[in-house]
Every structure is written in C-alpha cells, then in structure tokens.
XYZ file of C-alpha atoms in Angstrom:
292
model
C 104.547 61.655 96.825
C 102.266 60.833 93.883
C 102.242 62.181 90.371
C 99.362 63.865 88.614
C 98.101 61.939 85.618
C 97.138 64.020 82.590
C 95.769 62.741 79.280
C 98.161 62.851 76.327
C 95.710 64.520 73.963
C 97.459 67.820 73.224
C 99.131 69.079 70.083
C 101.904 71.636 69.631
C 99.402 74.488 69.987
C 96.759 74.942 72.646
C 93.225 76.066 71.844
C 92.126 79.637 72.516
C 90.015 78.364 75.394
C 93.078 76.697 76.918
C 95.150 79.842 76.433
C 92.455 81.850 78.241
C 92.755 79.522 81.250
C 96.560 79.811 81.534
C 97.500 80.052 85.263
C 94.207 81.726 86.211
C 93.775 82.118 90.014
C 95.987 79.115 90.759
C 95.327 77.183 93.935
C 97.802 75.222 96.035
C 95.532 72.974 98.084
C 96.391 70.196 100.555
C 99.639 71.541 102.007
C 101.203 69.833 105.007
C 104.216 71.027 106.950
C 105.518 73.762 109.206
C 105.435 77.515 109.662
C 108.081 79.279 111.740
C 109.091 82.736 112.944
C 112.228 84.238 114.427
C 114.073 87.533 114.807
C 117.160 88.565 112.879
C 119.396 91.579 113.555
C 117.868 94.841 112.326
C 120.959 95.681 110.244
C 120.521 92.401 108.324
C 116.939 93.311 107.453
C 117.997 96.771 106.283
C 120.736 95.239 104.108
C 118.347 93.035 102.142
C 115.450 95.483 101.678
C 115.328 97.322 98.320
C 115.314 101.121 98.771
C 111.573 101.494 98.114
C 110.628 99.158 101.009
C 110.619 100.556 104.528
C 111.816 98.676 107.574
C 108.883 97.439 109.673
C 110.349 94.965 112.167
C 113.250 92.560 112.490
C 110.948 89.555 112.143
C 111.432 86.731 109.643
C 108.610 84.309 108.863
C 108.701 81.184 106.781
C 107.247 77.824 105.912
C 108.430 74.436 104.701
C 105.666 72.293 103.257
C 104.710 69.483 100.977
C 102.422 70.971 98.303
C 100.410 67.876 97.513
C 97.618 69.159 95.257
C 98.792 72.250 93.393
C 96.506 72.972 90.458
C 99.464 73.840 88.217
C 101.974 71.133 89.147
C 102.668 67.657 90.422
C 103.492 67.518 94.163
C 106.656 69.206 95.373
C 108.274 70.528 98.567
C 108.885 74.225 99.170
C 110.779 76.403 101.642
C 110.003 80.122 101.886
C 111.623 82.735 104.129
C 110.375 86.335 104.199
C 110.813 89.483 106.250
C 108.068 91.925 107.166
C 108.280 95.169 105.198
C 106.275 98.327 104.571
C 105.381 100.223 101.400
C 103.139 103.234 101.942
C 100.243 101.949 104.027
C 100.795 98.331 102.997
C 102.579 95.933 105.365
C 103.304 92.338 104.448
C 105.906 89.613 104.040
C 108.595 90.224 101.416
C 110.005 86.857 100.358
C 113.779 86.829 99.972
C 114.148 83.141 99.122
C 112.117 80.147 98.011
C 113.558 76.689 97.417
C 111.670 73.986 95.520
C 112.247 70.261 95.060
C 110.190 67.391 93.705
C 108.279 66.290 90.586
C 106.318 69.554 90.308
C 109.172 71.920 91.172
C 109.792 73.037 87.580
C 106.165 74.055 87.034
C 106.125 75.689 90.466
C 109.216 77.700 89.570
C 107.735 78.774 86.231
C 104.441 79.783 87.830
C 106.381 81.925 90.280
C 108.632 83.431 87.621
C 105.832 84.350 85.217
C 102.798 85.000 87.408
C 103.989 86.257 90.790
C 107.754 86.639 90.446
C 109.192 85.726 93.815
C 112.763 84.398 93.960
C 112.317 80.648 93.393
C 115.298 78.347 92.964
C 115.600 74.568 92.615
C 117.143 72.765 95.598
C 119.075 69.499 95.561
C 116.723 68.113 98.198
C 114.053 69.218 100.661
C 113.094 66.850 103.471
C 110.478 67.147 106.200
C 109.832 64.350 108.711
C 107.542 63.996 111.707
C 107.842 61.291 114.349
C 105.278 61.763 117.111
C 105.717 65.298 118.433
C 109.169 65.778 116.893
C 109.609 67.444 113.496
C 112.853 67.821 111.564
C 113.423 69.375 108.165
C 116.311 70.467 105.996
C 117.132 71.902 102.580
C 120.194 70.992 100.504
C 121.579 73.186 97.725
C 124.949 72.887 95.981
C 125.613 69.946 98.295
C 125.266 72.086 101.443
C 122.547 71.900 104.094
C 121.648 75.561 103.891
C 118.659 75.248 106.247
C 117.911 72.927 109.179
C 115.120 73.135 111.725
C 113.931 71.020 114.637
C 110.558 71.456 116.359
C 108.995 69.956 119.494
C 105.194 70.041 119.184
C 104.730 69.014 122.818
C 106.173 72.361 123.926
C 104.747 75.925 123.658
C 106.109 78.633 121.386
C 109.552 79.964 122.292
C 107.869 83.387 122.624
C 104.206 82.723 123.362
C 102.960 86.285 122.856
C 104.748 86.855 119.543
C 104.013 83.312 118.378
C 100.284 83.734 118.893
C 100.367 87.038 117.029
C 102.439 85.851 114.060
C 101.643 82.156 113.697
C 98.273 81.980 115.399
C 96.607 80.357 118.391
C 94.534 77.832 116.462
C 91.349 79.884 116.444
C 91.442 80.217 112.646
C 91.137 76.468 112.006
C 88.267 75.888 109.586
C 88.011 79.574 108.664
C 89.058 81.288 105.429
C 91.662 83.985 106.062
C 93.016 86.551 103.592
C 96.490 88.038 103.570
C 98.816 89.995 101.294
C 102.407 89.313 100.291
C 104.732 91.566 98.297
C 106.596 90.566 95.168
C 108.386 92.224 92.255
C 107.518 91.982 88.591
C 110.187 92.676 85.991
C 110.905 91.947 82.330
C 114.365 91.100 81.015
C 115.319 91.399 77.352
C 118.454 91.378 75.218
C 119.468 94.490 73.287
C 121.027 94.697 69.821
C 124.523 94.938 71.269
C 124.020 91.815 73.407
C 123.417 93.491 76.760
C 120.578 92.428 79.030
C 118.307 95.184 80.298
C 115.216 95.301 82.472
C 111.918 97.082 82.038
C 108.564 97.321 83.805
C 109.991 96.859 87.301
C 107.030 97.008 89.667
C 106.203 96.220 93.263
C 103.021 94.165 93.502
C 100.819 92.796 96.229
C 99.193 89.388 95.970
C 96.024 88.612 97.897
C 96.008 85.023 99.122
C 93.148 83.237 100.871
C 93.840 80.163 102.984
C 91.840 77.688 105.042
C 93.642 75.583 107.654
C 92.178 72.258 108.767
C 94.806 71.241 111.366
C 97.108 73.290 113.589
C 99.578 72.449 116.378
C 101.900 74.881 118.160
C 105.552 74.015 118.690
C 108.908 75.140 120.056
C 111.902 75.553 117.775
C 114.706 73.388 119.185
C 117.173 73.889 116.331
C 117.511 76.483 113.580
C 120.694 76.599 111.520
C 121.674 78.351 108.289
C 124.666 77.828 106.018
C 125.638 79.792 102.936
C 126.728 78.808 99.438
C 128.241 81.221 96.883
C 124.709 81.614 95.487
C 122.686 81.525 98.698
C 123.818 83.870 101.531
C 121.660 82.145 104.147
C 124.027 82.970 107.003
C 122.916 86.592 106.511
C 119.450 85.639 107.797
C 120.596 83.631 110.835
C 118.322 83.865 113.877
C 118.967 86.374 116.647
C 116.173 84.911 118.793
C 113.411 82.333 118.285
C 109.666 82.963 118.257
C 108.167 79.556 117.471
C 106.781 77.160 114.903
C 103.671 75.159 114.107
C 102.571 72.055 112.263
C 99.617 72.676 109.975
C 97.549 71.264 107.147
C 96.326 73.917 104.715
C 93.154 72.636 103.119
C 92.714 75.497 100.639
C 95.136 78.139 99.352
C 94.133 80.378 96.444
C 96.221 83.146 94.880
C 93.285 85.444 94.219
C 94.646 88.649 92.715
C 97.745 90.702 92.050
C 97.778 94.490 92.362
C 100.511 96.890 91.241
C 101.581 98.926 94.275
C 104.143 101.058 92.476
C 106.444 101.478 89.466
C 110.126 101.326 90.395
C 113.474 102.568 89.140
C 115.246 99.520 87.603
C 118.702 100.899 88.378
C 117.951 101.140 92.108
C 115.899 97.966 92.387
C 117.693 95.412 90.198
C 120.762 94.900 92.436
C 118.444 93.486 95.103
C 116.139 91.522 92.800
C 118.853 89.883 90.720
C 120.744 88.820 93.850
C 117.654 86.956 95.087
C 116.498 85.502 91.776
C 119.643 84.380 89.991
C 122.817 82.432 90.682
C 126.241 84.018 90.279
C 127.034 82.042 87.096
C 124.685 84.366 85.201
C 126.933 87.274 86.168
C 130.105 85.727 84.756
C 131.158 84.380 88.155
C 131.163 80.684 87.312
C 134.620 79.880 88.656
C 134.171 76.101 88.737
C 134.319 74.374 85.366
C 133.188 70.765 85.452
C 134.268 68.255 82.822
C 131.512 65.966 81.600
C 132.362 62.757 79.811
C-alpha cells in the first residue's frame, strides 16, 4: 500500500481558490476487494432503522475494499455494511457501519463526517487476502475480530437469483452505473451550560457513479460477527447467505447530495449517535488505562 506524495508548499492558510476546491465531487478510484449480501432477521432490521425510514426488505449489503487512489486521502481499507430502506419513493442502502484502517483512514473519516456523514469509525486492522479462488477478510476493533468472511470464487452465488439481482451478473463491466445511498447530516454544538445539542438533522441521498473493470461471482463459505461494547455486530448476524463477488472498481465518483427531508432531532439522534460514536462519549468509559 503506497503513500501519496504531496509538495510541502502550503502555509497556515489556504488560498481562496484552494478553499473553493475543498472536497468537491470527491472520487474514490481504483478500488479492489469484495461485495457481499445476506439476509438478517426482519426484527433486527426494524430495530436499527430510525423512525422516518420504512422497512423495505431484510437484506444487508456490504463491501470490504482497498481504496487505492482516493482523491482526498492516501490508500486505506474500508468495510461497509448497509440495509435496504425506504423513504417516500426513494429506496436505497442505509449504512449502519463503516470501518476504516490504513494511512488514509483519518482523511477518509473526516470526508465522511463533514461531507456525507455516514457512521465511520477507525478499526485496529482490516485485512483482505486472495489466494487463487479463495478470499478471506477480517476486521479487528478493540482487539476483537468483529467481522470475518470467506469466499470461494470457483463456486456460484449461495442464492443465484438474489445474487444476480443485488450484486450483478457481470454485464455491467465497463459501463458507468449510477446509484443512490442514504445518509444523515447533523450539526453538534455546545450550549452555554455545557450541554451538547444537535441541529439541522436531515436525511440526504447521495448519487454515486461507478465503473467496474473486473468482476467475479463467488459463494460465501464463512460469515461471522462478534460484538464489542461499541460495536453491536452480533445484531446484524446473517440469517441466510446470498453471495459475494470480487471486483475492481475503476471509477467511483460521489456526484451530488440531495436533502430528502428535515428530521426531528429528538426522534432521530438515538439511532444516529449509536452508529457514529463510541460509548465513552456518553460517560460510559468504564475502563481506565494507566499510561506511563
């Protein structure tokens, strides 16, 4: 994994031209890794959806990739898991967790927090390996392997019909495809009496265009989740498996963000804060480490 090299010619203030270019239509080109899909119990989906999102199906979709040429960051690895949800006429993936690790993870987390706020956290480690037709990957956080997956690319999808519909049949290779994903925007600020409040809580839709240059179907042979006090991954454990693929994404551009609706902070924040922030920020840091 290489590092981007940037010239050291900046001062403490950027120019107005540089400010005007801040995180404009960021692209995340040259991604390599896996996509996967599975079913989780309907009651688990209902438990994690904020009240303004309607249940659509008990399907979870995700990816684990090396992001090798992000415009806004050095290379890093990323895991995303989302469920399909509905808001009005809009249907799309609602990401409940993203884990980042690698040299560019900090910039990737900031871009997500400020531009398209989806719940990004830093992992201890994210590993993805391929040997022939066998793929294995895992994510470590707080010393626990919270996510593990194994894939056999010599085998068909676990559920061929659903796999073709959700992950694809390879016919989109070389074509630019657009899709929409949902995310929440919110602003936190401290009041005069020291409390933290939220404002401008909105549901947004981001239009993303992608172009895939390589695609291989695969069968999920292992899918395991483990929880930590900050990451309730066992709540999204698979009920049944749909399939996975190995892909190289040549181009990926976050084109535009649209406000779908203004939301009630009191109803929405319990769900957003649980996804975005660790329990220590809620006064639940029960482990005190001594540093010498």
